[in-house]
Every structure is written in structure tokens, then in C-alpha cells.
mmCIF file of C-alpha atoms in Angstrom:
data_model
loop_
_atom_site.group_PDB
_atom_site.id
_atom_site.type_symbol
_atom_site.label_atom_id
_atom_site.label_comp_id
_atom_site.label_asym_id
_atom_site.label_seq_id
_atom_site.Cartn_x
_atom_site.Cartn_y
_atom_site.Cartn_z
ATOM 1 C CA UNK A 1 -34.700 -30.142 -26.133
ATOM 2 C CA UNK A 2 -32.230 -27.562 -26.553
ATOM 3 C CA UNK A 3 -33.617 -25.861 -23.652
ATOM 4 C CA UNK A 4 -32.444 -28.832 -21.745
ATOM 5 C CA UNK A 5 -29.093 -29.242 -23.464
ATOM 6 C CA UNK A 6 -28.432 -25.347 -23.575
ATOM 7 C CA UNK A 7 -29.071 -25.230 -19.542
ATOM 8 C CA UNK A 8 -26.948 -28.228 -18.989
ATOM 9 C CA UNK A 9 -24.023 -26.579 -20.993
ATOM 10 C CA UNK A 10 -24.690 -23.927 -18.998
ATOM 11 C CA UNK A 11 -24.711 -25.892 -15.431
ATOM 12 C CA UNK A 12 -21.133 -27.516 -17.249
ATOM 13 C CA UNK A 13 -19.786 -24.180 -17.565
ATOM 14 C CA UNK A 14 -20.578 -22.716 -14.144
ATOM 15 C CA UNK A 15 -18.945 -25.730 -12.477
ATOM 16 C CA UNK A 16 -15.707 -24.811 -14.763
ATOM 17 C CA UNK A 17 -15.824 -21.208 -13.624
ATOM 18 C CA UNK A 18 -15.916 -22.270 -9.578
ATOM 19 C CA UNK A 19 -13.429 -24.407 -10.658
ATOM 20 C CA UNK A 20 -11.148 -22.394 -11.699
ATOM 21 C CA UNK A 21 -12.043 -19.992 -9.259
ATOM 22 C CA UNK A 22 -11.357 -22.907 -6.312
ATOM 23 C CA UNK A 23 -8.137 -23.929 -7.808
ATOM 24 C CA UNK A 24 -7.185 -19.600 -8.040
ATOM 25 C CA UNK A 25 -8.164 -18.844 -4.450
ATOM 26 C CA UNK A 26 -5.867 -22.318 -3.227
ATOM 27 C CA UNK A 27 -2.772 -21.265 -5.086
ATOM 28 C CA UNK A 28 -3.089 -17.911 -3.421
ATOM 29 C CA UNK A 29 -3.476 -19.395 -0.639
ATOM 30 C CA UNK A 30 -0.603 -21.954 -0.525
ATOM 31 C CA UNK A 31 1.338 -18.399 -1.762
ATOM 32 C CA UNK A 32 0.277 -16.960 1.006
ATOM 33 C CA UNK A 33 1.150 -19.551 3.528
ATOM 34 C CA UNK A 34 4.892 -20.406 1.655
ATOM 35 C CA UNK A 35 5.470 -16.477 2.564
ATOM 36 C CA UNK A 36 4.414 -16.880 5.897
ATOM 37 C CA UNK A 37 6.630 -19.749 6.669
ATOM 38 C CA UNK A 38 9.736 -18.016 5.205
ATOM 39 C CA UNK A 39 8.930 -15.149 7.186
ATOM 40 C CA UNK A 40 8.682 -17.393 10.303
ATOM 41 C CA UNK A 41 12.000 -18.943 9.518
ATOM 42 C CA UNK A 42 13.739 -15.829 8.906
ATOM 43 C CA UNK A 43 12.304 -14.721 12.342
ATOM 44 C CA UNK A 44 13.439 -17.681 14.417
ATOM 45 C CA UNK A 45 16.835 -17.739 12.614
ATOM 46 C CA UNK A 46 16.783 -14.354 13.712
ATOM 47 C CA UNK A 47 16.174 -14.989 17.491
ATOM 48 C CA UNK A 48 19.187 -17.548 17.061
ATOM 49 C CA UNK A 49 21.970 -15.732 15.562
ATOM 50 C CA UNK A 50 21.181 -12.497 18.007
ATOM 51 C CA UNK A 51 24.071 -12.060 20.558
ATOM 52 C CA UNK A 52 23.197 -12.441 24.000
ATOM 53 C CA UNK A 53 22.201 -9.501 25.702
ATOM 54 C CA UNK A 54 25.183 -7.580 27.661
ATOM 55 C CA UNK A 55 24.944 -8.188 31.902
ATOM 56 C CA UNK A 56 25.562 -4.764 32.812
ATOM 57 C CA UNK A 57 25.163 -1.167 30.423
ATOM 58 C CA UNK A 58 26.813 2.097 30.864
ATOM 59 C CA UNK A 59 24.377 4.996 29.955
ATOM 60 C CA UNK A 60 26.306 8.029 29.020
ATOM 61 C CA UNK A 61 24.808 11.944 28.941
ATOM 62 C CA UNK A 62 23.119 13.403 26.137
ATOM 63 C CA UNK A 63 27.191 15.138 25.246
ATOM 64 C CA UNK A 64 27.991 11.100 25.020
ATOM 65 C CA UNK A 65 31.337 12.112 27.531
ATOM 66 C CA UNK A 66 29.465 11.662 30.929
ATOM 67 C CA UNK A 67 28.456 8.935 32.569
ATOM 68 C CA UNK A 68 24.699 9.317 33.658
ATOM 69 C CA UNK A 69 24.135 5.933 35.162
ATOM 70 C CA UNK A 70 24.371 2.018 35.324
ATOM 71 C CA UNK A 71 22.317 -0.687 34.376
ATOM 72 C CA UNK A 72 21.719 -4.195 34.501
ATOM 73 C CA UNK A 73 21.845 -5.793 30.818
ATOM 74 C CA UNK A 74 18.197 -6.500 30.782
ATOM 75 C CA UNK A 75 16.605 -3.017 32.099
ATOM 76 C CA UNK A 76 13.429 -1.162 30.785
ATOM 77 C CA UNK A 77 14.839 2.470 31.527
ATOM 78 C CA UNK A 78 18.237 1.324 29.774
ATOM 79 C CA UNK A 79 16.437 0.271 26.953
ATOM 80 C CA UNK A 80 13.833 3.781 27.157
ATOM 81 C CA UNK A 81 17.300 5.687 27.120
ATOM 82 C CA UNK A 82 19.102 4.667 23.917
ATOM 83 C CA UNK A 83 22.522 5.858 25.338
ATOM 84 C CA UNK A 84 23.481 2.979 27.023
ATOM 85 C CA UNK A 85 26.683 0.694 26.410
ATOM 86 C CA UNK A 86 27.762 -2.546 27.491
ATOM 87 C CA UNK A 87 30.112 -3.410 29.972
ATOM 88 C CA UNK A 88 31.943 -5.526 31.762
ATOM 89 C CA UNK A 89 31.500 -6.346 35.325
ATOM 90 C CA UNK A 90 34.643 -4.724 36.246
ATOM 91 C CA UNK A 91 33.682 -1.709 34.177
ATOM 92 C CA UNK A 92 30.526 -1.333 35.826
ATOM 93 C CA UNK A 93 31.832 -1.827 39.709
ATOM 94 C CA UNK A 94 34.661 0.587 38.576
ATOM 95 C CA UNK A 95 31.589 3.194 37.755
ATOM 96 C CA UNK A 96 29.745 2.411 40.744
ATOM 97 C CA UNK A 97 32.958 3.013 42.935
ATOM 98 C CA UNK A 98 33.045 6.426 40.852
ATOM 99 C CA UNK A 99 30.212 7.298 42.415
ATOM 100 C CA UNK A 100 28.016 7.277 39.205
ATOM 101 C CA UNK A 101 24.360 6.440 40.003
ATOM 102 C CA UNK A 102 22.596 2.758 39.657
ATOM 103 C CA UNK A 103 19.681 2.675 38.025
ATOM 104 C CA UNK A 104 16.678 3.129 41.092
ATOM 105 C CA UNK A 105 14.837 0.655 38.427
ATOM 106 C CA UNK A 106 17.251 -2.555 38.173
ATOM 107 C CA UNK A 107 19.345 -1.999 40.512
ATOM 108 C CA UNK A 108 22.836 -2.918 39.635
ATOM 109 C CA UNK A 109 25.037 -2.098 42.688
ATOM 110 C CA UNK A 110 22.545 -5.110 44.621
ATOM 111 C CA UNK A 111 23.161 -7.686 41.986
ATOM 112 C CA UNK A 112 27.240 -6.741 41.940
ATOM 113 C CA UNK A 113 27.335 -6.944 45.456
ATOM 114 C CA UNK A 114 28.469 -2.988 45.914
ATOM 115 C CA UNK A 115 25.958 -1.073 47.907
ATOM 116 C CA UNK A 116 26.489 2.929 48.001
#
């Protein structure tokens, strides 16, 4: 008999150990998934206090005193450049009429109505 009651301990024990195990591997997890969500909420309060992107950017020369170009707020190559500005309309029709270049990507002198 104390085969029998020795293996049955045994079998009592082992249930215990995945036990504990389970209940280990779910607290990690709900860890795991409490970190997520704050990162998720930090993200999408993120995305809501960001200012609205600019309409219209100014990208100025590697010397940061000439003007190179002008942009539309949203524009790839602005972006690519990381000498850009923002601007106001008037600024950027003012630049336009100064002959500096639109951007041959977004084209900026179509959407402000002032063709070269």
C-alpha cells in the first residue's frame, strides 16, 4: 500500500506544481497584456494631442539662409529633406512669386492656384 499512497502523493504534488506553474504563466500574461494596453493608450493619446500637420513647408538650403523649394504640408520629398518649415499660404505664394521652385513631387503652385 504505500506504493499506492506514495504515487498518489506524488500525482497530488505534480498537479500543485502545474498549478502553480498555470497560475505563473497567467499573471505574466495579464502583465504582459496591462503593458500592452498602456502602451496602446499612450499611442492613441499620442495621435490626439499631435498638431495638425502645416498646409504648405518652406525647405531651406543646406546654409539654412536659402530657400531651396516649396512644399505642400503633406509631401514625401519634404519629409525625405528634413529642412523644411511651415508656412503660411501667403508665405508660400510670396516664395513662389520669388521665383523659388515647387516641389515637381506635390506640386504646390497647382494647389495655390499660381502656375510659373
Amino acid at each position: 500500500m504505500t506504493d499506492t499512497a506514495s504515487r498518489l502523493q506524488l500525482l497530488h504534488f505534480a498537479r500543485q506544481v502545474v498549478e502553480q506553474q498555470a497560475s505563473a504563466a497567467l499573471a505574466q500574461l495579464d502583465q504582459w497584456i496591462a503593458e500592452e494596453e498602456r502602451r496602446e493608450a499612450e499611442r492613441r493619446r499620442g495621435e490626439q494631442a499631435r498638431p495638425a500637420p502645416p498646409d504648405w513647408l518652406i525647405q531651406y538650403g543646406l546654409n539654412r539662409t536659402n530657400v531651396d523649394a516649396v512644399h505642400t504640408g503633406d509631401c514625401w520629398a519634404a519629409a525625405k529633406s528634413g529642412r523644411c518649415h511651415p508656412a503660411t499660404r501667403e508665405q508660400a505664394v510670396d516664395a513662389l512669386a520669388q521665383q523659388v521652385p515647387a516641389c515637381i513631387h506635390c506640386r504646390p503652385d497647382t494647389a495655390l492656384g499660381v502656375l510659373e
